[in-house]
Amino acid sequence: MNLIPTTPGSTPSYWCTWGIQNFSLGDALASPEVWARDGFHLAMRNLDEQRLFLDPGWAMHPFAPVRADLYIVFDVGWDVPRDTRYPDERWRLGSLEVDAERFPSCTGTPTERLHALNALVQAAGWRGAGLWVSPQVVGDRDGNMSADSVAEAYWRERARWSHTAGIAYWKVDIGARSNSGAFRQMLTRVAREEAPGLWVEHGTNSGPLNDVAAPWDSPEQIVATQAHSRFATWGAIPERSLELLAIGDVFRTYDVTAQLSVATTLDRVAYLLQHGHVEDGARGLLNCEDEPYLGAALGCAIGVMRHPQWQDFSHLDYDPANFRQRMDEVTRAVRWQRIAPAFGVAETSMVVAKRVLTDQWLFERGQTWAAFIFNQTIAQGAPAVVARGMPLPEIQADGEPPFVIASRHPNGAVAVATLPRTMNGQFITPPAHVALYVGPGDVPIGVFGHYQTLTLRLDTPLGQRRIWAQDLAGNQAQDITTQATNDGTQITLPGALLHALGTLAATPGDRSEPGVAIAIA
């Protein structure tokens, strides 16, 4: 018995090239200061057809079990000449014309080049190509902007190119009009009119830490920052995020640090789920970036950055949680999304625990591209428990608990995850007993992370039904009925059993946390 559909899912999750553009630069990243000062420019140069598609190119081997579910999003650099300098020549971005030197097999008109790029991606087994989009008209700079009518005509043409070429995803990010809600609204409207089905993603271009001012913030935003370590108190950013979420298809929760990714991202997601709404025509999905189990358990799309070809740098400690050795987590999360696709913020109710858990990290030189936080201890807080469409799970822990999140999908599927904490310079999922209401128990159940025990509470006794469980990275379920404790309407599963089952199909050497699909039938 296989509990996982073999057909690729509908969630607009993707693998983005930005991480590997940065962490395959070799000796070019000569010091932490070079990374902070020149990293963006160097990474922008480091993107081309050979690196991606000439074996063992970045796109050729990783994520094989779920490539057909994922877009490849080509990040900054794909549509400008390699000698373009950032930020001095940011005005050159946004052409949406595949650069011929970088991608020599993509020839012809702009539409034909985009079609060829999409064909390269699909020939390697992926769902299709997505594009990093700069919100501007080429030439917009120093406050000298094209007229609104010119900008609309410009982007209508590019939406038509994308539609004809089969491009299905735009990641709208940094440009001269990044902070213009009116421009982003126009861009979204034009995409719907000229390219039906094209996913348009927005984000706020904020810093990597909630309520911590970044050097590129406006003076007004810096003044508004309250240093409370929470997304809700981060000046104008929460309100602006809600505005972009309301108009678009996908809102990306944006950049984080590797060290505090869980707390930072979870606090953003919880706030947006709690307060978000969508306007007519908007799809209102969240993309939680490279937190696969958070996305799987809370119904968010995923923007994967990790890659097994990330290099080691003696002077950079950029991957403290070993994401490059945790590829199976992506497989498990994306395969769960075949069962329970990401769903919009307005589609279910939302419950957030009052208790806040606070993680912290002392950022030393070389641990992040955000050099402005070197030698500082930064705290980030997030709700201890979050649930969508269902009551909050109950947690018992002797000491500090993990973050616990859960959801009931509109199709009935239930998911739960424990997420690690960042404490005392380590990444730890503290042991905890978690109890979850699942109702009749006749729907798929996804279980992610580590547990001391997990108790599933049913409406009716288990009776003669059996309990089946399967590693979400595998293809064969096992009958585990006799290994569970059956107390009528409560089924308790030992954490050791869930760990063993959830890593049964692990890739040799992979260090991913477990992920299990459960069926009661």
Coordinates of C-alpha atoms in Angstrom, one line a residue:
M1 CA 0.0 0.0 0.0
N2 CA 1.3 3.5 -0.9
L3 CA -0.4 6.4 0.9
I4 CA 1.1 9.1 -1.4
P5 CA -0.3 10.0 -4.8
T6 CA 2.1 9.5 -7.6
T7 CA 0.7 12.5 -9.6
P8 CA 2.6 15.8 -9.0
G9 CA 0.8 18.3 -6.8
S10 CA -0.7 21.7 -7.6
T11 CA 1.0 23.8 -4.9
P12 CA 3.2 26.5 -6.5
S13 CA 6.4 25.5 -4.5
Y14 CA 9.8 25.9 -6.1
W15 CA 13.5 25.6 -5.8
C16 CA 15.2 29.0 -6.2
T17 CA 18.7 29.3 -7.6
W18 CA 19.7 32.1 -5.2
G19 CA 21.3 29.9 -2.5
I20 CA 23.5 28.0 -4.9
Q21 CA 24.4 31.2 -6.7
N22 CA 25.9 32.4 -3.5
F23 CA 27.4 29.2 -2.0
S24 CA 29.2 27.9 -5.0
L25 CA 31.4 31.0 -5.4
G26 CA 34.6 29.3 -4.1
D27 CA 37.5 31.6 -3.6
A28 CA 35.5 34.6 -4.7
L29 CA 34.0 34.8 -1.2
A30 CA 37.4 35.6 0.3
S31 CA 36.2 36.9 3.6
P32 CA 33.0 37.7 5.5
E33 CA 33.4 41.3 4.5
V34 CA 33.5 40.4 0.8
W35 CA 30.4 38.3 1.3
A36 CA 28.6 41.3 3.0
R37 CA 29.9 43.9 0.5
D38 CA 30.0 42.1 -2.8
G39 CA 28.1 38.9 -2.3
F40 CA 25.0 40.1 -4.1
H41 CA 26.9 41.2 -7.2
L42 CA 29.1 38.0 -7.3
A43 CA 26.0 35.8 -7.0
M44 CA 24.2 37.7 -9.7
R45 CA 27.1 36.9 -12.1
N46 CA 27.1 33.2 -11.1
L47 CA 24.0 32.0 -13.0
D48 CA 24.0 30.4 -16.4
E49 CA 23.0 27.5 -18.5
Q50 CA 26.2 25.5 -18.0
R51 CA 26.1 25.7 -14.2
L52 CA 22.5 24.6 -14.2
F53 CA 22.2 22.0 -16.9
L54 CA 25.6 20.6 -17.9
D55 CA 26.0 17.5 -15.8
P56 CA 26.5 17.5 -12.9
G57 CA 24.7 20.8 -13.0
W58 CA 22.7 22.3 -10.2
A59 CA 19.4 21.3 -11.7
M60 CA 20.3 17.8 -12.9
H61 CA 20.4 15.6 -9.8
P62 CA 18.8 17.0 -6.6
F63 CA 15.2 16.7 -5.6
A64 CA 14.6 13.9 -8.1
P65 CA 11.5 12.4 -6.4
V66 CA 9.7 15.8 -6.5
R67 CA 11.2 17.7 -9.4
A68 CA 7.9 17.4 -11.3
D69 CA 6.2 19.2 -8.4
L70 CA 8.6 22.1 -8.3
Y71 CA 9.3 25.1 -10.5
I72 CA 12.9 26.3 -10.8
V73 CA 12.9 30.0 -10.1
F74 CA 15.8 31.7 -11.9
D75 CA 16.9 34.4 -9.4
V76 CA 18.8 37.7 -10.0
G77 CA 20.9 37.8 -13.1
W78 CA 19.1 35.6 -15.6
D79 CA 17.9 38.6 -17.7
V80 CA 21.0 41.0 -17.6
P81 CA 24.5 40.8 -19.0
R82 CA 27.0 39.2 -16.7
D83 CA 29.0 42.4 -16.2
T84 CA 26.0 44.2 -14.6
R85 CA 26.9 45.7 -11.3
Y86 CA 24.5 45.8 -8.4
P87 CA 23.3 48.2 -7.0
D88 CA 24.9 50.8 -9.3
E89 CA 23.3 49.3 -12.4
R90 CA 20.0 48.0 -10.9
W91 CA 18.2 50.0 -13.6
R92 CA 19.2 47.2 -16.1
L93 CA 17.1 44.6 -14.3
G94 CA 13.6 43.6 -15.4
S95 CA 14.0 43.2 -19.1
L96 CA 12.6 39.6 -18.9
E97 CA 14.7 38.8 -21.9
V98 CA 16.9 35.8 -21.4
D99 CA 20.5 36.8 -21.6
A100 CA 22.0 35.1 -24.6
E101 CA 25.5 34.9 -23.3
R102 CA 24.4 33.1 -20.1
F103 CA 21.9 30.8 -21.9
P104 CA 23.3 30.3 -25.4
S105 CA 20.7 27.7 -26.4
C106 CA 17.9 30.2 -25.8
T107 CA 17.8 32.1 -29.1
G108 CA 15.3 34.0 -31.1
T109 CA 12.7 36.5 -30.0
P110 CA 12.1 37.3 -26.3
T111 CA 9.2 34.9 -26.3
E112 CA 11.2 32.1 -28.1
R113 CA 14.0 32.5 -25.6
L114 CA 11.7 32.2 -22.6
H115 CA 10.1 29.1 -24.3
A116 CA 13.6 27.6 -24.7
L117 CA 14.4 28.3 -21.1
N118 CA 11.2 26.6 -19.9
A119 CA 12.0 23.6 -22.2
L120 CA 15.4 23.3 -20.6
V121 CA 13.8 23.1 -17.2
Q122 CA 11.2 20.6 -18.2
A123 CA 13.7 18.4 -20.0
A124 CA 15.5 18.1 -16.7
G125 CA 12.3 16.8 -15.1
W126 CA 11.1 19.9 -13.4
R127 CA 7.6 21.4 -13.5
G128 CA 8.7 24.5 -15.3
A129 CA 10.6 27.8 -15.2
G130 CA 9.8 30.6 -12.8
L131 CA 11.3 34.1 -13.2
W132 CA 12.8 36.6 -10.7
V133 CA 11.1 39.8 -11.7
S134 CA 12.4 43.3 -10.9
P135 CA 9.4 45.7 -10.4
Q136 CA 10.5 48.5 -12.7
V137 CA 10.9 49.4 -16.3
V138 CA 14.5 49.0 -17.6
G139 CA 16.0 52.5 -17.2
D140 CA 14.0 53.5 -14.1
R141 CA 16.6 55.1 -11.8
D142 CA 17.4 58.0 -9.5
G143 CA 13.7 58.9 -9.2
N144 CA 13.3 59.3 -13.0
M145 CA 10.5 56.8 -13.7
S146 CA 8.7 55.9 -16.8
A147 CA 5.1 57.1 -17.0
D148 CA 2.5 54.8 -15.5
S149 CA 1.0 54.2 -18.9
V150 CA 4.4 53.2 -20.3
A151 CA 5.0 50.9 -17.4
E152 CA 1.7 49.1 -17.9
A153 CA 2.3 48.6 -21.6
Y154 CA 5.8 47.3 -20.9
W155 CA 4.5 44.7 -18.4
R156 CA 1.6 43.7 -20.6
E157 CA 4.0 42.8 -23.3
R158 CA 6.1 40.7 -20.9
A159 CA 3.1 39.0 -19.4
R160 CA 2.1 38.0 -23.0
W161 CA 5.6 36.7 -23.6
S162 CA 5.4 34.6 -20.4
H163 CA 2.0 33.2 -21.3
T164 CA 3.0 32.2 -24.8
A165 CA 6.3 30.7 -23.5
G166 CA 4.6 28.6 -20.8
I167 CA 6.2 30.5 -17.9
A168 CA 3.9 30.0 -14.9
Y169 CA 5.6 31.9 -12.0
W170 CA 6.8 35.4 -11.4
K171 CA 8.8 36.2 -8.2
V172 CA 8.5 39.9 -7.9
D173 CA 11.2 41.3 -5.7
I174 CA 13.6 44.2 -5.8
G175 CA 13.5 47.2 -8.1
A176 CA 12.9 50.9 -8.4
R177 CA 9.2 50.4 -7.8
S178 CA 9.5 47.8 -5.0
N179 CA 7.7 49.9 -2.5
S180 CA 4.8 51.0 -4.8
G181 CA 1.7 49.2 -3.9
A182 CA -0.1 50.7 -6.9
F183 CA 2.6 49.3 -9.2
R184 CA 2.4 45.9 -7.7
Q185 CA -1.3 45.9 -8.0
M186 CA -1.1 46.9 -11.7
L187 CA 1.5 44.2 -12.3
T188 CA -0.8 41.6 -10.7
R189 CA -3.9 42.8 -12.7
V190 CA -2.0 42.8 -16.0
A191 CA -0.7 39.3 -15.3
R192 CA -4.3 38.0 -14.8
E193 CA -5.5 39.7 -17.9
E194 CA -2.7 38.7 -20.2
A195 CA -1.4 35.5 -18.7
P196 CA -4.3 33.6 -16.9
G197 CA -2.8 31.0 -14.5
L198 CA 0.5 32.9 -14.0
W199 CA 1.4 32.9 -10.3
V200 CA 2.5 36.4 -9.1
E201 CA 4.4 36.4 -5.9
H202 CA 5.1 39.6 -3.8
G203 CA 7.2 40.4 -0.8
T204 CA 8.2 43.4 1.3
N205 CA 12.0 43.5 0.8
S206 CA 12.4 43.6 4.5
G207 CA 15.4 42.7 6.6
P208 CA 16.1 39.1 7.8
L209 CA 15.1 39.6 11.5
N210 CA 11.7 40.8 12.8
D211 CA 11.7 44.2 14.4
V212 CA 15.4 44.7 13.7
A213 CA 16.3 47.7 11.6
A214 CA 18.3 47.0 8.4
P215 CA 20.6 49.6 6.8
W216 CA 18.4 49.8 3.7
D217 CA 15.3 50.6 5.6
S218 CA 13.7 54.0 5.2
P219 CA 14.3 56.5 8.0
E220 CA 10.6 56.2 8.9
Q221 CA 10.9 52.4 9.2
I222 CA 14.0 52.6 11.3
V223 CA 12.3 55.0 13.7
A224 CA 9.2 52.7 13.9
T225 CA 11.3 49.6 14.8
Q226 CA 10.6 48.9 18.4
A227 CA 13.2 46.1 19.1
H228 CA 10.6 43.8 20.6
S229 CA 11.7 40.9 18.4
R230 CA 8.2 40.4 17.0
F231 CA 6.8 40.8 13.5
A232 CA 3.7 42.6 14.8
T233 CA 5.7 45.5 16.2
W234 CA 8.0 46.0 13.1
G235 CA 6.9 49.5 12.1
A236 CA 5.0 49.6 8.8
I237 CA 6.1 46.2 7.5
P238 CA 3.1 44.2 8.9
E239 CA 0.6 46.5 7.4
R240 CA 2.4 46.6 4.1
S241 CA 2.7 42.8 4.1
L242 CA -1.1 42.5 4.6
E243 CA -1.7 44.9 1.7
L244 CA 0.4 42.8 -0.7
L245 CA -1.0 39.5 0.6
A246 CA -4.5 40.8 -0.1
I247 CA -3.9 41.6 -3.8
G248 CA -1.6 38.7 -4.9
D249 CA -1.5 35.0 -5.6
V250 CA 1.4 34.3 -3.3
F251 CA 3.1 36.4 -0.5
R252 CA 6.6 35.4 0.3
T253 CA 7.5 35.8 4.0
Y254 CA 11.0 36.9 2.8
D255 CA 14.6 36.7 4.0
V256 CA 15.7 35.3 7.3
T257 CA 18.9 34.2 9.0
A258 CA 19.9 30.5 9.0
Q259 CA 20.3 30.6 12.8
L260 CA 16.8 32.0 13.7
S261 CA 14.8 30.9 10.6
V262 CA 12.1 29.0 12.5
A263 CA 11.2 31.6 15.0
T264 CA 11.4 34.5 12.5
T265 CA 9.4 32.7 9.8
L266 CA 6.8 31.2 12.1
D267 CA 6.0 34.6 13.7
R268 CA 5.5 36.1 10.2
V269 CA 3.3 33.3 9.1
A270 CA 1.2 33.2 12.2
Y271 CA 0.6 37.0 12.0
L272 CA -0.3 36.9 8.4
L273 CA -2.6 33.9 8.8
Q274 CA -4.3 35.6 11.7
H275 CA -4.9 39.0 10.1
G276 CA -4.8 38.3 6.4
H277 CA -7.6 38.8 3.9
V278 CA -7.8 38.6 0.2
E279 CA -9.5 40.7 -2.5
D280 CA -11.6 39.3 -5.3
G281 CA -9.4 37.4 -7.8
A282 CA -6.5 37.0 -5.3
R283 CA -5.4 33.5 -4.2
G284 CA -3.8 34.5 -1.0
L285 CA -1.2 31.8 -0.4
L286 CA 1.8 32.2 1.8
N287 CA 5.3 31.1 0.8
C288 CA 7.4 30.4 3.9
E289 CA 10.7 30.1 2.0
D290 CA 13.0 27.2 3.0
E291 CA 11.1 25.9 6.0
P292 CA 9.5 22.8 4.4
Y293 CA 7.8 21.3 7.5
L294 CA 6.4 24.6 8.5
G295 CA 4.9 24.9 5.0
A296 CA 3.6 21.3 5.0
A297 CA 1.9 21.6 8.4
L298 CA 0.4 25.1 7.9
G299 CA -0.6 24.9 4.3
C300 CA 2.0 27.2 2.9
A301 CA 3.9 27.0 -0.4
I302 CA 7.7 26.4 -0.1
G303 CA 10.5 28.4 -1.6
V304 CA 13.4 25.9 -1.3
M305 CA 16.9 27.5 -1.2
R306 CA 19.0 24.6 0.0
H307 CA 21.2 22.5 -2.3
P308 CA 23.6 19.6 -1.7
Q309 CA 26.3 21.3 -3.8
W310 CA 26.7 24.2 -1.4
Q311 CA 30.4 24.5 -0.7
D312 CA 32.4 24.6 2.5
F313 CA 34.2 27.9 3.4
S314 CA 36.7 27.9 6.2
H315 CA 35.8 31.5 7.1
L316 CA 32.0 31.3 6.7
D317 CA 29.6 29.4 9.0
Y318 CA 26.6 30.1 6.8
D319 CA 24.8 26.7 7.2
P320 CA 24.8 25.9 10.9
A321 CA 21.7 23.7 10.6
N322 CA 23.2 21.6 7.8
F323 CA 20.4 22.4 5.3
R324 CA 22.6 21.1 2.5
Q325 CA 22.5 17.6 4.1
R326 CA 18.7 17.7 4.6
M327 CA 17.2 17.2 1.1
D328 CA 14.8 14.5 2.2
E329 CA 12.8 17.1 4.2
V330 CA 11.9 18.8 0.9
T331 CA 10.8 15.5 -0.6
R332 CA 8.6 14.7 2.4
A333 CA 7.0 18.1 2.6
V334 CA 6.4 18.3 -1.2
R335 CA 4.9 14.8 -1.3
W336 CA 2.6 15.7 1.6
Q337 CA 1.5 18.7 -0.5
R338 CA 0.2 16.2 -3.1
I339 CA -2.3 15.1 -0.4
A340 CA -2.9 18.6 1.1
P341 CA -2.0 21.4 -1.2
A342 CA -1.2 24.9 0.1
F343 CA -4.4 26.9 0.8
G344 CA -5.2 30.6 1.1
V345 CA -5.2 32.6 4.3
A346 CA -9.0 33.1 4.2
E347 CA -10.0 29.5 3.7
T348 CA -9.9 28.3 7.4
S349 CA -10.0 29.7 10.9
M350 CA -6.9 30.4 12.8
V351 CA -5.9 29.9 16.5
V352 CA -2.6 31.2 18.1
A353 CA -1.5 30.3 21.6
K354 CA -0.9 33.2 24.0
R355 CA 2.5 31.8 25.1
V356 CA 5.5 33.2 23.2
L357 CA 8.7 31.2 22.8
T358 CA 11.9 33.3 22.3
D359 CA 15.0 32.0 20.6
Q360 CA 18.3 33.8 20.4
W361 CA 21.7 33.7 18.8
L362 CA 25.0 35.5 19.1
F363 CA 26.0 36.4 15.5
E364 CA 29.7 36.1 15.0
R365 CA 31.7 37.4 12.0
G366 CA 31.1 35.2 9.0
Q367 CA 27.8 33.6 10.1
T368 CA 25.5 35.7 7.9
W369 CA 25.5 38.1 5.0
A370 CA 23.9 40.6 7.3
A371 CA 27.1 42.1 8.6
F372 CA 25.2 44.8 10.5
I373 CA 24.3 42.3 13.2
F374 CA 27.9 40.9 13.7
N375 CA 28.8 40.6 17.4
Q376 CA 25.2 41.1 18.6
T377 CA 22.9 38.7 20.4
I378 CA 19.5 38.8 18.6
A379 CA 16.2 37.4 19.9
Q380 CA 13.2 36.4 17.9
G381 CA 9.8 35.4 19.4
A382 CA 6.9 33.4 17.9
P383 CA 3.7 31.8 19.3
A384 CA 4.4 28.5 21.0
V385 CA 1.5 26.8 19.2
V386 CA -0.4 27.6 16.0
A387 CA -3.3 25.8 14.4
R388 CA -5.4 26.4 11.2
G389 CA -8.9 25.0 10.9
M390 CA -8.7 23.0 14.2
P391 CA -8.1 23.4 18.0
L392 CA -4.6 23.9 19.3
P393 CA -2.7 20.7 20.0
E394 CA -1.9 20.1 23.6
I395 CA 1.7 19.9 24.7
Q396 CA 3.4 18.6 27.8
A397 CA 7.2 19.1 28.2
D398 CA 9.4 18.9 31.3
G399 CA 11.4 21.9 30.2
E400 CA 11.3 24.3 27.2
P401 CA 8.9 23.0 24.6
P402 CA 9.3 22.9 20.8
F403 CA 7.2 25.1 18.6
V404 CA 4.1 23.0 17.6
I405 CA 1.9 23.7 14.6
A406 CA -1.0 21.9 13.1
S407 CA -3.8 22.3 10.5
R408 CA -6.9 20.7 9.1
H409 CA -6.9 21.2 5.4
P410 CA -10.1 22.2 3.6
N411 CA -10.1 18.7 2.1
G412 CA -10.0 17.2 5.6
A413 CA -6.4 16.1 5.8
V414 CA -4.6 16.8 9.2
A415 CA -1.0 17.7 9.7
V416 CA 1.1 18.4 12.8
A417 CA 4.8 19.3 13.2
T418 CA 7.2 20.1 16.0
L419 CA 9.8 22.7 15.0
P420 CA 13.2 23.1 16.5
R421 CA 14.3 25.8 18.9
T422 CA 17.6 27.8 18.7
M423 CA 18.9 27.7 22.3
N424 CA 22.4 28.0 23.7
G425 CA 24.0 28.0 20.3
Q426 CA 22.3 24.8 19.2
F427 CA 19.3 23.7 17.2
I428 CA 17.2 21.4 19.5
T429 CA 13.7 19.9 19.3
P430 CA 13.0 19.4 23.0
P431 CA 11.1 16.2 23.8
A432 CA 7.4 16.7 24.3
H433 CA 4.1 14.8 24.5
V434 CA 1.7 16.2 21.9
A435 CA -2.0 15.4 21.7
L436 CA -4.0 16.2 18.6
Y437 CA -7.7 16.0 17.8
V438 CA -8.2 14.3 14.4
G439 CA -12.0 13.7 14.4
P440 CA -13.3 10.6 12.7
G441 CA -9.7 9.6 11.7
D442 CA -10.8 8.7 8.1
V443 CA -8.5 11.3 6.5
P444 CA -4.7 11.4 5.8
I445 CA -2.5 12.5 8.7
G446 CA 0.9 14.0 8.2
V447 CA 3.4 14.0 11.1
F448 CA 6.6 16.0 11.0
G449 CA 9.5 16.3 13.4
H450 CA 10.4 14.7 16.8
Y451 CA 8.0 13.7 19.6
Q452 CA 8.2 11.9 22.9
T453 CA 4.7 10.7 22.2
L454 CA 2.0 11.7 19.8
T455 CA -1.6 11.0 20.8
L456 CA -4.3 11.1 18.1
R457 CA -7.8 11.7 19.5
L458 CA -10.7 10.2 17.5
D459 CA -14.4 10.7 17.6
T460 CA -15.1 7.0 17.8
P461 CA -13.1 4.0 19.0
L462 CA -10.5 2.5 16.6
G463 CA -12.4 -0.8 16.6
Q464 CA -11.3 -3.2 13.9
R465 CA -9.6 -0.5 11.9
R466 CA -5.8 -0.7 11.3
I467 CA -3.2 2.0 11.5
W468 CA -0.9 2.4 8.5
A469 CA 2.2 4.5 8.4
Q470 CA 4.7 5.4 5.7
D471 CA 7.9 7.5 5.4
L472 CA 6.8 10.4 3.2
A473 CA 10.0 9.9 1.2
G474 CA 9.1 6.2 0.6
N475 CA 6.5 4.3 -1.3
Q476 CA 5.3 1.5 1.1
A477 CA 3.1 1.8 4.1
Q478 CA 3.4 -0.5 7.1
D479 CA 0.7 -1.8 9.5
I480 CA 1.7 -0.4 12.9
T481 CA -1.5 -1.2 14.8
T482 CA 0.2 -3.4 17.3
Q483 CA 2.9 -0.9 18.1
A484 CA 0.5 1.8 19.1
T485 CA -1.3 2.1 22.4
N486 CA -5.0 2.0 21.8
D487 CA -7.2 3.5 24.5
G488 CA -10.5 3.5 22.8
T489 CA -10.8 6.9 21.2
Q490 CA -7.1 7.7 21.8
I491 CA -4.1 6.3 19.9
T492 CA -0.7 7.0 21.2
L493 CA 2.4 6.6 19.1
P494 CA 5.9 6.4 20.6
G495 CA 8.3 9.1 19.4
A496 CA 10.9 6.4 18.7
L497 CA 8.5 4.6 16.4
L498 CA 7.6 7.8 14.5
H499 CA 11.3 8.6 14.1
A500 CA 12.1 5.1 12.7
L501 CA 9.2 5.2 10.4
G502 CA 9.8 8.8 9.3
T503 CA 13.3 8.1 8.2
L504 CA 12.9 4.6 6.9
A505 CA 13.4 5.7 3.2
A506 CA 16.1 8.2 4.0
T507 CA 18.8 8.9 1.5
P508 CA 22.2 7.6 2.8
G509 CA 23.9 10.4 4.7
D510 CA 20.9 12.6 4.8
R511 CA 20.2 14.3 8.1
S512 CA 16.6 15.3 7.7
E513 CA 14.1 15.2 10.5
P514 CA 11.3 12.6 10.1
G515 CA 8.1 12.9 8.2
V516 CA 5.3 10.3 8.2
A517 CA 2.0 9.8 6.5
I518 CA -0.6 7.9 8.6
A519 CA -3.9 6.4 7.5
I520 CA -6.5 4.7 9.7
A521 CA -8.6 2.3 7.8

